[in-house]
Amino acid sequence: MATFRFKDIRLEYVPGNEILTNASLQVENGNITLLEGDNGVGKTSLLKLLGGLIPDKSGNGSIENFQKNNPRKFYYFPEDMLFPDFTVLEYLWLTDTETTIRFGSQYYQFQRVVESLLTEFRIEASPFTIIRELSTGNRTLLKFASLMLDAYHVLLLDEPTSHLDEEKLTVIVSKTTEYIKRNASYCIISTHDSRLMSHNSIAKNAKRYRIDNKVIKKVGNESH
C-alpha cells in the first residue's frame, strides 16, 4: 500500500479565524481513513480543501502534491443529493462523463447495468424512479452505486451513513472496502456516526483521526 502524509494543514473559515492549525494527516490507499469530530469542527471544509474544491490559501505543498498525483479522479460525496428531478437512470448516465462515453448510444444496455446496481445495493427503486421520490437512505445508496461506474483514485465521503439503517450501513462499508482495495483508492470519510466508528470492519482496519481544538489527533486502532 502507498501512503501519503499531509503536513502543516491550516484552514480558516474567514481570515483570522482558524479552524485547523499546523495539522497533520496520513492516508493509505486501499484502506479507509475516518475523520471524526463534532459538527462544525471543519471536517467538511477539510475534505473540500484536500479535493481542491476550496482554495488552499496557505500554500501547503503536501496538498498540492496530493492533487497533482491524483489528477481529476476525485469523487466528492456531498451530504445533499444533487439533481433531485432526475430519474435514477438519468442521474447515473449524466453524472459521470466517462460512463456516457463508454456506453455511447447503448442506453438500453446501460439500463440493464443500472437494474443490476439497484439490486446489488438493495435500493428500493426502478431506473425510472424520480430521485426526489426516494427515501433519504436510498438516495445515499444511489450515490454509492454511482461509484461503481468508474475507478476513482480518491474518495472524499462527507457524512455518508447518517441516514442509513444498520443493514444499509453494512452494505456500504462492505462495498466501499471492496472498491478501494480493487482500485487502490484513497478513501477519507468524515463522520460523527458512532455506528460507523464501531463497525467491526472499521474498528479492525480503518485509520482513525479526530479533529479537536484545531488539530487532528490519532485515535483508536492507530497502532497498525
XYZ file of C-alpha atoms in Angstrom:
224
model
C 0.000 0.000 0.000
C 1.113 3.553 -0.708
C 0.841 6.195 1.991
C 0.638 9.958 1.758
C 1.203 12.411 4.586
C -0.377 15.844 4.749
C 1.678 18.210 6.890
C 1.109 21.647 8.392
C -2.512 21.968 7.251
C -4.042 25.356 8.016
C -7.688 26.130 7.382
C -9.745 29.253 8.003
C -13.452 29.942 7.639
C -12.684 33.650 7.429
C -9.316 35.461 7.701
C -8.083 35.361 11.271
C -10.485 32.593 12.347
C -8.523 29.353 12.024
C -10.289 26.028 12.447
C -7.141 23.948 11.818
C -3.608 24.940 12.794
C -0.482 23.044 11.680
C -2.456 19.801 11.495
C -1.160 16.530 10.019
C -2.936 13.539 8.489
C -1.641 10.310 6.926
C -3.735 8.362 4.422
C -3.164 4.965 2.848
C -4.537 3.724 -0.445
C -6.669 0.607 -0.260
C -7.732 1.488 3.261
C -10.375 3.712 4.872
C -9.366 6.796 6.846
C -12.027 8.072 9.245
C -12.086 11.768 10.062
C -14.169 12.089 13.212
C -15.396 15.088 15.148
C -18.409 17.077 16.236
C -20.423 19.222 13.854
C -18.721 22.493 12.999
C -15.124 21.478 13.671
C -14.161 21.627 9.983
C -14.490 18.056 8.689
C -16.381 19.007 5.531
C -14.143 22.002 4.858
C -11.055 19.798 5.193
C -12.421 17.275 2.682
C -13.114 20.088 0.231
C -9.635 21.512 0.812
C -7.952 18.165 0.127
C -10.050 17.709 -3.006
C -9.371 21.175 -4.365
C -12.982 22.290 -4.034
C -11.941 25.258 -1.915
C -8.614 27.076 -2.387
C -5.619 26.356 -0.200
C -4.648 29.865 0.832
C -1.750 28.650 2.985
C 0.224 27.338 0.003
C 0.554 23.870 1.531
C 2.886 21.812 -0.659
C 1.620 18.429 0.550
C -1.963 19.199 -0.503
C -0.789 20.423 -3.910
C 1.312 17.280 -4.431
C -1.599 15.026 -3.475
C -3.844 16.686 -6.030
C -1.172 16.512 -8.741
C -0.554 12.818 -8.073
C -4.264 12.037 -8.388
C -5.442 14.252 -11.255
C -9.174 14.524 -11.960
C -10.046 11.200 -10.367
C -11.527 12.674 -7.198
C -15.025 11.767 -6.054
C -16.586 14.127 -3.518
C -19.660 12.721 -1.792
C -21.790 15.629 -0.548
C -24.353 15.314 2.209
C -27.053 16.750 -0.049
C -28.408 14.989 -3.135
C -27.831 16.736 -6.437
C -30.304 16.669 -9.350
C -33.442 15.656 -7.410
C -35.633 15.898 -10.524
C -33.599 13.351 -12.497
C -34.627 9.745 -12.771
C -32.226 7.210 -11.316
C -31.189 6.268 -14.846
C -30.577 9.891 -15.864
C -28.561 10.577 -12.726
C -26.233 7.630 -13.269
C -25.964 8.331 -17.001
C -25.204 12.046 -16.784
C -23.182 12.491 -13.600
C -20.103 10.728 -14.974
C -18.730 11.747 -18.376
C -16.775 8.537 -18.897
C -19.905 6.464 -18.345
C -21.701 8.407 -21.065
C -18.769 7.963 -23.435
C -18.316 4.268 -22.633
C -21.931 3.326 -23.301
C -22.472 5.855 -26.099
C -25.885 5.331 -27.641
C -26.397 1.959 -25.918
C -28.911 3.360 -23.473
C -30.832 0.106 -23.130
C -27.639 -1.775 -22.224
C -26.900 0.855 -19.588
C -30.417 0.431 -18.198
C -29.596 -3.204 -17.503
C -26.402 -2.152 -15.701
C -28.481 0.213 -13.553
C -31.001 -2.514 -12.723
C -28.130 -4.713 -11.588
C -26.709 -1.926 -9.389
C -30.095 -1.296 -7.782
C -30.335 -4.965 -6.859
C -26.717 -5.174 -5.666
C -27.122 -2.151 -3.372
C -30.643 -3.122 -2.284
C -32.071 0.179 -3.493
C -35.857 0.150 -3.499
C -36.393 1.827 -6.869
C -36.514 1.279 -10.609
C -34.300 3.028 -13.181
C -37.212 5.382 -13.865
C -37.901 6.444 -10.278
C -37.535 10.204 -9.727
C -34.759 10.822 -7.208
C -36.853 13.119 -5.027
C -39.264 10.190 -4.520
C -36.531 8.035 -2.968
C -36.083 7.775 0.783
C -33.017 9.527 2.194
C -31.351 6.163 2.774
C -31.952 5.029 -0.799
C -30.568 8.335 -2.134
C -27.401 7.695 -0.170
C -27.136 4.179 -1.561
C -27.617 5.566 -5.070
C -24.656 7.910 -4.657
C -22.542 4.947 -3.588
C -23.811 2.911 -6.536
C -22.628 5.655 -8.889
C -19.077 4.984 -7.695
C -19.158 1.544 -9.285
C -19.288 3.081 -12.762
C -15.735 4.420 -12.637
C -12.398 3.885 -10.871
C -11.686 6.922 -8.727
C -8.264 7.419 -7.168
C -9.609 9.399 -4.211
C -12.961 9.147 -2.411
C -13.916 12.032 -0.133
C -17.121 10.964 1.613
C -18.907 13.552 3.727
C -21.132 12.046 6.451
C -22.251 9.222 4.147
C -24.013 6.999 6.704
C -26.097 9.462 8.730
C -29.437 8.365 7.257
C -28.793 4.638 6.854
C -30.227 1.828 8.916
C -27.888 -0.914 10.168
C -28.437 -3.169 7.152
C -27.704 -0.423 4.620
C -24.692 0.771 6.626
C -23.208 -2.723 6.460
C -23.771 -2.826 2.691
C -21.940 0.491 2.296
C -18.969 -0.498 4.456
C -18.605 -3.761 2.536
C -18.927 -2.190 -0.932
C -16.601 0.716 -0.117
C -13.945 -1.611 1.290
C -14.102 -3.839 -1.797
C -13.957 -0.816 -4.108
C -10.909 0.882 -2.601
C -8.949 -2.366 -2.449
C -9.806 -3.201 -6.047
C -8.852 0.260 -7.322
C -6.087 1.051 -4.793
C -8.035 4.192 -3.907
C -7.542 6.617 -1.059
C -10.740 6.969 0.971
C -11.361 9.637 3.609
C -14.720 9.591 5.386
C -15.888 12.426 7.623
C -18.306 11.230 10.268
C -19.761 11.608 13.710
C -21.786 8.390 13.317
C -20.838 6.173 16.269
C -22.233 3.109 14.449
C -19.704 3.565 11.649
C -16.834 4.146 14.066
C -17.636 0.945 15.956
C -18.476 -1.210 12.909
C -16.451 -4.416 13.049
C -14.624 -3.887 9.746
C -13.855 -0.240 10.531
C -12.716 -0.991 14.066
C -10.249 -3.617 12.816
C -8.834 -1.935 9.724
C -9.522 1.794 9.371
C -7.137 4.559 10.280
C -8.949 6.921 12.627
C -8.357 10.600 13.305
C -10.333 13.189 15.226
C -10.448 16.966 14.814
C -10.315 18.550 18.236
C -9.151 22.000 19.342
C -7.943 22.906 15.825
C -5.650 19.887 15.461
C -6.028 16.388 14.020
C -5.349 13.636 16.555
C -4.855 9.899 16.041
C -7.409 7.773 17.846
C -8.279 4.141 18.491
C -6.542 1.495 16.469
C -3.726 3.595 15.081
C -1.121 1.023 16.004
C -1.401 -0.703 12.637
